[in-house]
C-alpha cells in the first residue's frame, strides 16, 4: 500500500453541521483510515497546532473573526489541496446575516447593548474573545480554494463522492445536482 495522505478538517464560524455529516460517513470512515491519517480535526484528533505538509483539508464555516482569519491563512500555507466545505464556507451563508447590521461595532452594540436584558455591556476581554472582523466572508474571499462542496450541510454520500477520489490520488467530478446543489 502506498503512503497515506494527511487529511485535516477545520471549523470556522458555522454550526458544525458539516462535521456532523462527515461523521455520518459511519463505517466508510474505516475506508478513510486505510488511505488517510487524520492529522488535525475538531472531530478526528486532539492536536492543537495545525501541522505542516497537509495533503487535503476540509474547511467548514465562514470567516467571521481574527481567530478564523489567522487559522485559515496558516491552513492555506500548510495545505496542498483546500476544500471549501458546506454553504457557510462557500457563501458565508447564515454567519453573513450579521453583515446586514453593518460593521463589527454596530453588531456588538445591537447584540449586547440594545438587546441586552440584564446589565447590557460590550464584551471586551482582549486575548479571550476573538475580535470580530468588519464583515463575515466566504473562505474563497480570503484564500485560494481548490474545490467547493456546497450543501447545508452536504450529505454524507456527497462528502464521500467528493473525497474518495482524492484519497486515491484522483480528481473528483463535482458536477450534477447531487454534487453541487446548495442548501
mmCIF file of C-alpha atoms in Angstrom:
data_model
loop_
_atom_site.group_PDB
_atom_site.id
_atom_site.type_symbol
_atom_site.label_atom_id
_atom_site.label_comp_id
_atom_site.label_asym_id
_atom_site.label_seq_id
_atom_site.Cartn_x
_atom_site.Cartn_y
_atom_site.Cartn_z
ATOM 1 C CA UNK A 1 0.000 0.000 0.000
ATOM 2 C CA UNK A 2 1.255 3.467 -0.847
ATOM 3 C CA UNK A 3 1.833 6.116 1.777
ATOM 4 C CA UNK A 4 -1.318 7.527 3.388
ATOM 5 C CA UNK A 5 -2.350 11.099 2.697
ATOM 6 C CA UNK A 6 -2.542 13.621 5.511
ATOM 7 C CA UNK A 7 -6.177 14.704 5.920
ATOM 8 C CA UNK A 8 -7.391 17.599 8.079
ATOM 9 C CA UNK A 9 -10.625 19.432 8.799
ATOM 10 C CA UNK A 10 -11.127 22.819 10.406
ATOM 11 C CA UNK A 11 -14.202 24.565 11.767
ATOM 12 C CA UNK A 12 -14.571 28.346 11.440
ATOM 13 C CA UNK A 13 -17.850 30.291 12.009
ATOM 14 C CA UNK A 14 -20.610 27.751 11.498
ATOM 15 C CA UNK A 15 -22.810 25.288 13.318
ATOM 16 C CA UNK A 16 -20.650 22.121 12.975
ATOM 17 C CA UNK A 17 -23.315 20.511 10.786
ATOM 18 C CA UNK A 18 -20.749 19.756 8.071
ATOM 19 C CA UNK A 19 -18.583 17.910 10.562
ATOM 20 C CA UNK A 20 -21.666 16.015 11.767
ATOM 21 C CA UNK A 21 -22.290 14.973 8.143
ATOM 22 C CA UNK A 22 -18.640 13.910 7.920
ATOM 23 C CA UNK A 23 -19.253 11.668 10.939
ATOM 24 C CA UNK A 24 -22.361 10.341 9.160
ATOM 25 C CA UNK A 25 -19.944 8.588 6.820
ATOM 26 C CA UNK A 26 -20.215 5.887 9.525
ATOM 27 C CA UNK A 27 -18.470 2.646 8.508
ATOM 28 C CA UNK A 28 -16.890 4.313 5.465
ATOM 29 C CA UNK A 29 -14.657 6.165 7.915
ATOM 30 C CA UNK A 30 -12.752 2.850 8.206
ATOM 31 C CA UNK A 31 -12.060 3.157 4.465
ATOM 32 C CA UNK A 32 -10.854 6.720 5.032
ATOM 33 C CA UNK A 33 -8.473 5.385 7.676
ATOM 34 C CA UNK A 34 -6.980 2.956 5.133
ATOM 35 C CA UNK A 35 -5.960 5.830 2.850
ATOM 36 C CA UNK A 36 -5.521 8.800 5.192
ATOM 37 C CA UNK A 37 -4.176 9.815 8.548
ATOM 38 C CA UNK A 38 -6.350 12.433 10.244
ATOM 39 C CA UNK A 39 -3.699 14.949 11.278
ATOM 40 C CA UNK A 40 -5.953 17.769 12.547
ATOM 41 C CA UNK A 41 -9.702 17.953 13.139
ATOM 42 C CA UNK A 42 -12.178 19.009 15.826
ATOM 43 C CA UNK A 43 -13.794 15.565 15.459
ATOM 44 C CA UNK A 44 -10.872 13.341 14.474
ATOM 45 C CA UNK A 45 -7.931 14.112 16.756
ATOM 46 C CA UNK A 46 -6.870 16.317 19.633
ATOM 47 C CA UNK A 47 -3.930 18.245 18.169
ATOM 48 C CA UNK A 48 -3.881 21.967 18.921
ATOM 49 C CA UNK A 49 -1.384 23.117 16.266
ATOM 50 C CA UNK A 50 -2.151 22.762 12.568
ATOM 51 C CA UNK A 51 0.705 20.679 11.102
ATOM 52 C CA UNK A 52 2.905 21.325 8.060
ATOM 53 C CA UNK A 53 2.515 19.459 4.757
ATOM 54 C CA UNK A 54 -1.156 18.535 4.954
ATOM 55 C CA UNK A 55 -2.391 16.981 1.700
ATOM 56 C CA UNK A 56 -6.146 17.719 1.933
ATOM 57 C CA UNK A 57 -8.158 19.922 4.298
ATOM 58 C CA UNK A 58 -11.908 20.471 4.508
ATOM 59 C CA UNK A 59 -12.771 23.967 5.783
ATOM 60 C CA UNK A 60 -16.195 24.342 7.400
ATOM 61 C CA UNK A 61 -17.659 27.756 8.205
ATOM 62 C CA UNK A 62 -17.242 31.375 7.220
ATOM 63 C CA UNK A 63 -14.510 33.807 8.248
ATOM 64 C CA UNK A 64 -16.008 35.980 10.997
ATOM 65 C CA UNK A 65 -13.262 36.867 13.481
ATOM 66 C CA UNK A 66 -9.497 37.322 13.764
ATOM 67 C CA UNK A 67 -9.008 33.774 15.037
ATOM 68 C CA UNK A 68 -10.788 32.377 11.926
ATOM 69 C CA UNK A 69 -8.682 34.619 9.673
ATOM 70 C CA UNK A 70 -5.344 33.653 11.216
ATOM 71 C CA UNK A 71 -6.118 29.915 11.235
ATOM 72 C CA UNK A 72 -7.269 29.992 7.611
ATOM 73 C CA UNK A 73 -4.110 31.756 6.430
ATOM 74 C CA UNK A 74 -1.968 29.201 8.280
ATOM 75 C CA UNK A 75 -4.008 26.302 6.873
ATOM 76 C CA UNK A 76 -3.707 27.588 3.291
ATOM 77 C CA UNK A 77 0.048 27.974 3.654
ATOM 78 C CA UNK A 78 0.451 24.438 5.026
ATOM 79 C CA UNK A 79 -2.069 22.559 2.830
ATOM 80 C CA UNK A 80 -1.769 21.321 -0.755
ATOM 81 C CA UNK A 81 -5.488 20.913 -1.563
ATOM 82 C CA UNK A 82 -8.051 23.061 0.244
ATOM 83 C CA UNK A 83 -11.786 22.331 0.110
ATOM 84 C CA UNK A 84 -14.474 24.868 0.959
ATOM 85 C CA UNK A 85 -16.833 22.550 2.858
ATOM 86 C CA UNK A 86 -20.535 23.466 3.159
ATOM 87 C CA UNK A 87 -22.630 26.546 2.388
ATOM 88 C CA UNK A 88 -21.146 28.709 5.168
ATOM 89 C CA UNK A 89 -17.646 28.191 3.770
ATOM 90 C CA UNK A 90 -18.799 28.575 0.150
ATOM 91 C CA UNK A 91 -21.119 31.610 0.516
ATOM 92 C CA UNK A 92 -20.758 32.705 4.166
ATOM 93 C CA UNK A 93 -24.453 31.731 4.482
ATOM 94 C CA UNK A 94 -26.055 32.214 7.938
ATOM 95 C CA UNK A 95 -22.992 33.766 9.663
ATOM 96 C CA UNK A 96 -23.054 36.522 6.990
ATOM 97 C CA UNK A 97 -26.518 37.625 8.115
ATOM 98 C CA UNK A 98 -24.535 39.722 10.580
ATOM 99 C CA UNK A 99 -23.280 41.810 7.632
ATOM 100 C CA UNK A 100 -26.746 43.369 7.274
ATOM 101 C CA UNK A 101 -26.225 45.177 10.603
ATOM 102 C CA UNK A 102 -23.085 46.935 9.403
ATOM 103 C CA UNK A 103 -19.558 46.869 10.783
ATOM 104 C CA UNK A 104 -18.392 44.954 13.858
ATOM 105 C CA UNK A 105 -19.027 47.781 16.372
ATOM 106 C CA UNK A 106 -22.616 48.148 15.156
ATOM 107 C CA UNK A 107 -23.165 44.392 15.528
ATOM 108 C CA UNK A 108 -21.776 44.390 19.064
ATOM 109 C CA UNK A 109 -23.854 47.425 20.098
ATOM 110 C CA UNK A 110 -27.048 45.894 18.714
ATOM 111 C CA UNK A 111 -26.374 42.468 20.242
ATOM 112 C CA UNK A 112 -25.002 43.403 23.662
ATOM 113 C CA UNK A 113 -26.377 46.900 24.411
ATOM 114 C CA UNK A 114 -29.682 47.353 22.609
ATOM 115 C CA UNK A 115 -30.872 43.759 23.079
ATOM 116 C CA UNK A 116 -29.189 43.132 26.445
ATOM 117 C CA UNK A 117 -31.880 42.420 29.053
ATOM 118 C CA UNK A 118 -29.723 42.368 32.189
ATOM 119 C CA UNK A 119 -26.601 44.553 32.657
ATOM 120 C CA UNK A 120 -26.092 45.422 28.984
ATOM 121 C CA UNK A 121 -22.364 45.765 28.302
ATOM 122 C CA UNK A 122 -19.917 45.200 25.482
ATOM 123 C CA UNK A 123 -17.719 42.100 25.730
ATOM 124 C CA UNK A 124 -14.141 43.270 25.893
ATOM 125 C CA UNK A 125 -11.656 40.793 27.198
ATOM 126 C CA UNK A 126 -8.596 41.059 24.928
ATOM 127 C CA UNK A 127 -6.998 37.705 24.281
ATOM 128 C CA UNK A 128 -10.046 35.744 25.404
ATOM 129 C CA UNK A 129 -12.776 36.583 22.916
ATOM 130 C CA UNK A 130 -11.563 36.872 19.291
ATOM 131 C CA UNK A 131 -12.183 40.294 17.755
ATOM 132 C CA UNK A 132 -14.918 40.349 15.112
ATOM 133 C CA UNK A 133 -13.890 41.212 11.566
ATOM 134 C CA UNK A 134 -15.760 44.118 9.996
ATOM 135 C CA UNK A 135 -17.685 41.672 7.817
ATOM 136 C CA UNK A 136 -18.158 37.909 7.520
ATOM 137 C CA UNK A 137 -16.631 36.432 4.344
ATOM 138 C CA UNK A 138 -16.767 33.140 2.485
ATOM 139 C CA UNK A 139 -13.481 31.244 2.561
ATOM 140 C CA UNK A 140 -12.584 31.872 -1.102
ATOM 141 C CA UNK A 141 -12.551 35.643 -0.484
ATOM 142 C CA UNK A 142 -9.666 35.148 1.951
ATOM 143 C CA UNK A 143 -7.586 32.342 0.406
ATOM 144 C CA UNK A 144 -7.456 30.360 -2.821
ATOM 145 C CA UNK A 145 -9.704 27.288 -2.800
ATOM 146 C CA UNK A 146 -9.127 24.138 -4.842
ATOM 147 C CA UNK A 147 -12.621 22.640 -4.606
ATOM 148 C CA UNK A 148 -16.094 23.519 -3.311
ATOM 149 C CA UNK A 149 -18.536 21.112 -1.642
ATOM 150 C CA UNK A 150 -21.809 23.041 -1.175
ATOM 151 C CA UNK A 151 -24.709 21.940 0.988
ATOM 152 C CA UNK A 152 -26.180 22.859 4.337
ATOM 153 C CA UNK A 153 -24.811 20.511 5.365
ATOM 154 C CA UNK A 154 -23.523 18.448 2.450
ATOM 155 C CA UNK A 155 -24.836 14.893 2.756
ATOM 156 C CA UNK A 156 -22.523 12.048 3.730
ATOM 157 C CA UNK A 157 -22.863 10.476 0.243
ATOM 158 C CA UNK A 158 -21.819 13.800 -1.330
ATOM 159 C CA UNK A 159 -18.829 14.071 1.011
ATOM 160 C CA UNK A 160 -17.822 10.506 0.207
ATOM 161 C CA UNK A 161 -18.167 11.097 -3.562
ATOM 162 C CA UNK A 162 -16.017 14.212 -3.247
ATOM 163 C CA UNK A 163 -13.180 12.891 -1.105
ATOM 164 C CA UNK A 164 -12.989 9.226 -2.134
ATOM 165 C CA UNK A 165 -11.180 10.050 -5.417
ATOM 166 C CA UNK A 166 -8.805 12.384 -3.551
ATOM 167 C CA UNK A 167 -7.835 9.595 -1.177
ATOM 168 C CA UNK A 168 -6.795 7.563 -4.222
ATOM 169 C CA UNK A 169 -4.918 10.432 -5.871
ATOM 170 C CA UNK A 170 -7.697 11.130 -8.383
ATOM 171 C CA UNK A 171 -9.754 14.249 -9.136
ATOM 172 C CA UNK A 172 -13.427 14.142 -8.090
ATOM 173 C CA UNK A 173 -16.167 15.154 -10.530
ATOM 174 C CA UNK A 174 -18.086 17.970 -8.900
ATOM 175 C CA UNK A 175 -20.992 18.209 -11.330
ATOM 176 C CA UNK A 176 -24.712 17.491 -11.367
ATOM 177 C CA UNK A 177 -27.390 18.220 -8.788
ATOM 178 C CA UNK A 178 -26.180 15.543 -6.391
ATOM 179 C CA UNK A 179 -22.772 17.208 -6.119
ATOM 180 C CA UNK A 180 -23.320 20.966 -6.437
ATOM 181 C CA UNK A 181 -26.786 21.780 -5.045
ATOM 182 C CA UNK A 182 -26.824 24.429 -2.319
ATOM 183 C CA UNK A 183 -28.993 24.263 0.785
#
